[in-house]
Amino acid sequence: MAATDVDVFSNEEKRSLSLGGHVGFDSLPDQLVSKSVTQGFCFNILCVGETGIGKSTLMNTLFNTTFENEEASHYQNGVYLRPRTYDLQESNVHLKLTIVDTVGFGDQINKEESYKPIVDYIDTQFENYLQEELKIKRSLFNYHDTRIHICLYFIAPTGHSLKSLDLVTMKKLDSKVNIIPIIAKADTISKSELHKFKIKIMSELVSNGVQIYQFPTDDDAVAEINSSMNAHLPFAVVGSVEEVKVGNKTVRARQYPWGVVQVENESHCDFVKLREMLIRVNMEDLREQTHARHYELYRRCKLEEMGFKDTDPDSQPFSLQETYEAKRKEFLGDLQRKEEEMRQMFVNKVKETEAELKEKERELHDKFEQLKRMHQDEKRKVEEKRKDLEEEINAFNTRKVAAETLSLSQPLKKDKDRKKTTLNHSSASPVQCT
Amino acid sequence: QMLGNERKKEALQSELDKQYVGFATLPNQVHRKSVKKGFDFTLMVAGESGLGKSTLVNSLFLTDLYKDRKLLNAEERINQTVEITKHTVDIEEKGVKLKLTIVDTPGFGDAVNNNECWKPITDYIDQQFEQYFRDESGLNRKNILDNRVHCCLYFIPPFGHGLRPVDVEFMKALHEKVNIIPLIAKADCLTPNEIKKLKDRVRDEIERFGIKVYQFPECDSDEDEEFKQMDKELKECTPFAVIGSNTVVEARGQRVRGRLYPWGIVEVENQSHCDFVKLRNMLIRSHMHDLKDVTCDVHYENYRAHCIQEMTSKLAQDNRMDSPIPILPLPTPDAETERLIKMKDEELKRMQEMLEKMQQQMHEKDQ
């Protein structure tokens, strides 16, 4: 879409006109400034360096405050990123500052995977922004931009050269984020050693093709200071939040038995240079570079991956809309197919279960029938037994009657009477039975 | 009267001379012989690149051992393997000769993947033990070279909060093979408070992980209080926080080894700046021989016992009990040597049998 706009203008002649009086559009920058001040600014710093190298202390020193932090342990299984967001205010300018720490970096014995969590984090922030940008209903103006604007890479002050881990990590990061390498705990390197160390580091970065952030020299107002600062990279910094009395001033410093290292003394370390470059001069440029270069690169790669192109096989400019439509159709088609599949599966499952249930029902029924038959058999048997018993009783009763009639005809014998009574007694029980 | 006294003295002296046996001169004899023989000491230094190991060694022995060494750059170190390098120098002081061997371990901890990076180092130490074991068991023991490592200085980076996993693993792999003395390197990046905190932390972690570092021997109960106090201070000061320097600077009107900063001068031998002097005194001036003794009596003996145990169990397996040649466990038993040994074994057996036969024959003839 941008291509077509430019075409329209380049066909026409551009003319410069001179103004007859003061129009007033020179206040445009001021309007922009006051708008952004009301909006507030947002800045995201990523600190990469080994545990204990001084990342938190340097942040505290840079922003002249104490961000909460606990001392990290050396025994993490892997590297993980810890972002913390703070709201700062200076004069009437609001800054939403996010500091991302790499916890556990450099501690593992095998550091081959150490760079991955860092790269993933940076990509995720880009992805989130891209998602927001592609939304139909989007609100970019009040989106909290979490994309990393600057990566401060803390180099250990060995005095020899970069560590192998440093080289590998910076190479993975240089196309995704602005990197400023700094030499941490620089109060352990003497001046002559520092000079050699800086040269060695820069030459290693150059010979391995690592792209670090260059302070911009195209803007006249800051070109001079920026180009001189570029020559001082990497900055050798010392951080401290403790204050020491030097002369009649109290300054932030580190007190040793042999002297006091003053953080803001430019002949002691490059802290002031870093603060100047990072915060006071180039903060806005860092944000711009992140958006215009690193984010755009990410976006382009991502969209290409998804199948979007700028021109189709016939070299006609592709409309994003058409591509979008095609993609959408494809996606919906996929979705429908998946739905069908699932429905089919569901139906099959239901049938199966139904069949199972039917089977079970039949079994149950069969069992019931069987039990019923058994029950009937039992009943019949019992009935037969009862009949037999009844017949026995009847037979016994007839015999009893016969015996009684017999005894009535012989009333004299007492024993027989007794026998009769016992007979009566014994004849009473079977009667009670039934 | 004066003469009388003198004569009395002479008489006393001659009496004493008669009682005097003379073995009180043994220490002097030992001293003389040892000066003649000379001493040897093998010191290993280990730790990541850039922690000042070479500088410290130069400062300790006041010489420059590493004049022409080549340092690798970051790209070359990504897949670097650990090497073992040896520098041997002969130094002399007041007639006492010392053959000093420094064993260096370039590449330790420098690669991206440092799995088992201590293995070449443990292998080296074992090889020296094995060499000594073989020499000791050999027939001609006149000129045994003792290349065993007597002490290992392990450099801990001062930039962290304590021991890192690689430090713990290294020390645990070596603590039963060599005397380990952990040091806090480049201590000029820590304020006195920070040093104390780090030392406490490291001591704590050493105990927690069960790492057996070199222990200074207890001083005798009959030593004077001052000595005992010094000894106590020395032990409480470990691990030593050291600073080394290759350059001489002018400080307080003197020329000393030190580091020149815009904010001050760090003097290597100033005890309020770092523990270098304590380390030097301990390592060279008082405990060098104890380190050698512990290596011989403890670490080497452990190795030897372990070795013999393995050998006897292997012998039982191989069923070569009646072989006259003692079989030593070679690091890589190569097939050719084994074959030769077997051949010789059989030859010897045959000869033995022949001898027996001949003896029998002779015996029969006699009868």
Coordinates of C-alpha atoms in Angstrom, one line a residue, chain A residues 140-324:
Chain A
L140 CA -2.0 0.7 19.6
F141 CA -1.9 4.1 21.2
N142 CA -2.5 2.8 24.6
Y143 CA -0.9 -0.6 24.2
H144 CA 1.8 -1.2 26.8
D145 CA 4.8 -1.8 24.5
T146 CA 7.0 -4.4 26.1
R147 CA 9.5 -4.7 23.2
I148 CA 13.1 -4.5 24.4
H149 CA 14.6 -1.2 23.4
I150 CA 18.1 -1.9 24.6
C151 CA 20.2 -4.8 25.7
L152 CA 23.0 -4.0 28.1
Y153 CA 25.5 -6.9 27.8
F154 CA 27.7 -7.1 30.8
I155 CA 31.2 -8.4 30.0
A156 CA 33.3 -9.8 32.9
P157 CA 36.5 -7.8 33.5
T158 CA 39.0 -10.5 32.8
G159 CA 41.3 -8.2 30.9
H160 CA 41.9 -10.7 28.1
S161 CA 39.0 -10.9 25.7
L162 CA 35.3 -11.8 25.4
K163 CA 34.3 -15.2 26.9
S164 CA 33.1 -17.8 24.4
L165 CA 29.6 -17.5 25.9
D166 CA 29.5 -13.8 25.3
L167 CA 30.4 -14.2 21.6
V168 CA 27.8 -16.9 21.0
T169 CA 25.0 -15.0 22.8
M170 CA 25.7 -11.6 21.2
K171 CA 25.6 -13.2 17.8
K172 CA 22.2 -14.6 18.5
L173 CA 20.9 -11.3 19.7
D174 CA 22.4 -8.7 17.4
S175 CA 19.7 -8.9 14.8
K176 CA 16.9 -8.7 17.3
V177 CA 17.8 -6.0 19.7
N178 CA 20.1 -2.9 20.1
I179 CA 23.1 -4.1 22.0
I180 CA 25.4 -1.9 24.1
P181 CA 28.3 -3.9 25.5
I182 CA 29.7 -2.7 28.8
I183 CA 32.6 -3.8 30.9
A184 CA 31.3 -4.5 34.4
K185 CA 33.2 -4.0 37.7
A186 CA 35.7 -2.0 35.8
D187 CA 37.5 -0.9 39.0
T188 CA 39.6 -4.1 38.8
I189 CA 41.3 -3.1 35.5
S190 CA 44.0 -0.5 35.3
K191 CA 44.0 2.1 32.7
S192 CA 46.6 0.5 30.4
E193 CA 44.9 -2.9 30.6
L194 CA 41.5 -1.3 29.9
H195 CA 42.7 0.3 26.7
K196 CA 44.0 -3.0 25.4
F197 CA 40.9 -4.9 26.6
K198 CA 38.5 -2.5 24.8
I199 CA 40.5 -2.8 21.6
K200 CA 40.5 -6.6 21.8
I201 CA 36.8 -6.8 22.5
M202 CA 35.8 -4.5 19.6
S203 CA 38.1 -6.3 17.2
E204 CA 36.6 -9.6 18.3
L205 CA 33.1 -8.2 17.7
V206 CA 34.0 -6.9 14.3
S207 CA 35.8 -10.0 13.1
N208 CA 32.8 -12.1 14.1
G209 CA 30.3 -9.8 12.5
V210 CA 28.4 -8.9 15.7
Q211 CA 26.3 -5.8 15.1
I212 CA 26.2 -3.5 18.2
Y213 CA 24.3 -0.4 18.5
Q214 CA 26.0 2.7 17.0
F215 CA 25.0 6.0 18.4
P216 CA 23.4 7.9 15.5
T217 CA 25.6 10.5 13.9
D218 CA 23.1 11.8 11.3
D219 CA 21.5 14.3 13.6
D220 CA 23.6 17.5 13.6
A221 CA 22.7 18.4 17.1
V222 CA 24.2 15.2 18.6
A223 CA 26.4 13.9 15.9
E224 CA 29.6 15.2 17.5
I225 CA 29.1 13.8 20.9
N226 CA 27.7 10.5 19.6
S227 CA 30.6 9.8 17.3
S228 CA 33.1 10.5 20.1
M229 CA 31.2 8.2 22.4
N230 CA 31.2 5.5 19.8
A231 CA 34.9 5.4 20.1
H232 CA 34.7 4.7 23.8
L233 CA 32.8 1.5 23.5
P234 CA 32.5 -0.7 25.3
F235 CA 31.9 1.5 28.4
A236 CA 33.8 0.4 31.5
V237 CA 31.4 1.0 34.3
V238 CA 31.3 0.9 38.1
G239 CA 28.1 0.9 40.0
S240 CA 27.4 1.9 43.6
V241 CA 24.6 3.1 45.7
E242 CA 26.8 3.7 48.7
E243 CA 27.9 7.3 49.4
V244 CA 31.3 8.3 50.5
K245 CA 32.6 11.6 51.7
V246 CA 35.3 12.9 49.4
G247 CA 36.7 16.3 50.2
N248 CA 33.6 18.3 51.2
K249 CA 31.2 16.4 48.9
T250 CA 29.3 13.2 49.4
V251 CA 29.4 11.1 46.2
R252 CA 28.4 7.7 45.2
A253 CA 31.6 5.6 45.4
R254 CA 33.3 2.4 46.4
Q255 CA 35.7 2.7 49.3
Y256 CA 38.8 0.6 49.2
P257 CA 41.8 0.5 51.6
W258 CA 43.9 2.1 48.8
G259 CA 41.5 4.7 47.6
V260 CA 37.9 5.7 46.6
V261 CA 36.5 4.9 43.2
Q262 CA 33.9 7.6 42.4
V263 CA 31.2 6.5 40.1
E264 CA 30.6 9.9 38.5
N265 CA 34.2 10.7 38.0
E266 CA 35.0 10.4 34.4
S267 CA 38.6 9.6 34.9
H268 CA 37.6 6.7 37.1
C269 CA 35.1 5.0 34.9
D270 CA 32.7 5.5 32.0
F271 CA 29.4 5.6 34.0
V272 CA 28.7 9.2 33.1
K273 CA 29.2 8.4 29.4
L274 CA 26.8 5.5 29.6
R275 CA 24.1 7.5 31.4
E276 CA 24.5 10.4 28.9
M277 CA 24.2 8.1 25.9
L278 CA 21.6 5.8 27.2
I279 CA 19.2 8.1 28.9
R280 CA 19.9 11.7 28.2
V281 CA 20.7 11.7 24.4
N282 CA 19.6 8.5 22.6
M283 CA 16.7 7.0 24.5
E284 CA 14.2 8.0 21.8
D285 CA 16.5 6.8 19.0
L286 CA 16.7 3.5 20.7
R287 CA 12.9 3.2 20.8
E288 CA 12.8 4.2 17.1
Q289 CA 15.4 1.7 16.0
T290 CA 13.6 -1.1 17.9
H291 CA 10.4 -0.3 16.1
A292 CA 11.7 0.6 12.7
R293 CA 14.5 -2.0 12.3
H294 CA 14.3 -4.9 14.7
Y295 CA 10.5 -5.1 14.9
E296 CA 10.1 -4.7 11.1
L297 CA 12.6 -7.5 10.5
Y298 CA 10.7 -9.8 12.9
R299 CA 7.4 -8.9 11.3
R300 CA 8.6 -9.5 7.8
C301 CA 10.1 -12.9 8.7
K302 CA 7.0 -13.9 10.5
L303 CA 4.6 -12.9 7.8
E304 CA 6.7 -14.6 5.2
E305 CA 6.6 -17.7 7.2
M306 CA 2.9 -17.5 7.3
G307 CA 2.8 -17.4 3.5
F308 CA 2.3 -13.7 2.9
K309 CA 4.2 -12.1 0.1
D310 CA 4.5 -8.6 -1.3
T311 CA 4.3 -9.8 -4.9
D312 CA 2.6 -12.8 -6.4
P313 CA 4.2 -15.1 -9.1
D314 CA 3.1 -12.6 -11.8
S315 CA 5.0 -9.8 -10.1
Q316 CA 1.8 -7.9 -9.5
P317 CA 1.6 -6.3 -6.1
F318 CA -0.4 -8.5 -3.8
S319 CA -3.2 -6.9 -1.9
L320 CA -3.0 -7.8 1.7
Q321 CA -6.7 -8.1 1.7
E322 CA -6.7 -10.8 -1.0
T323 CA -4.0 -12.8 0.7
Y324 CA -5.9 -12.4 3.9

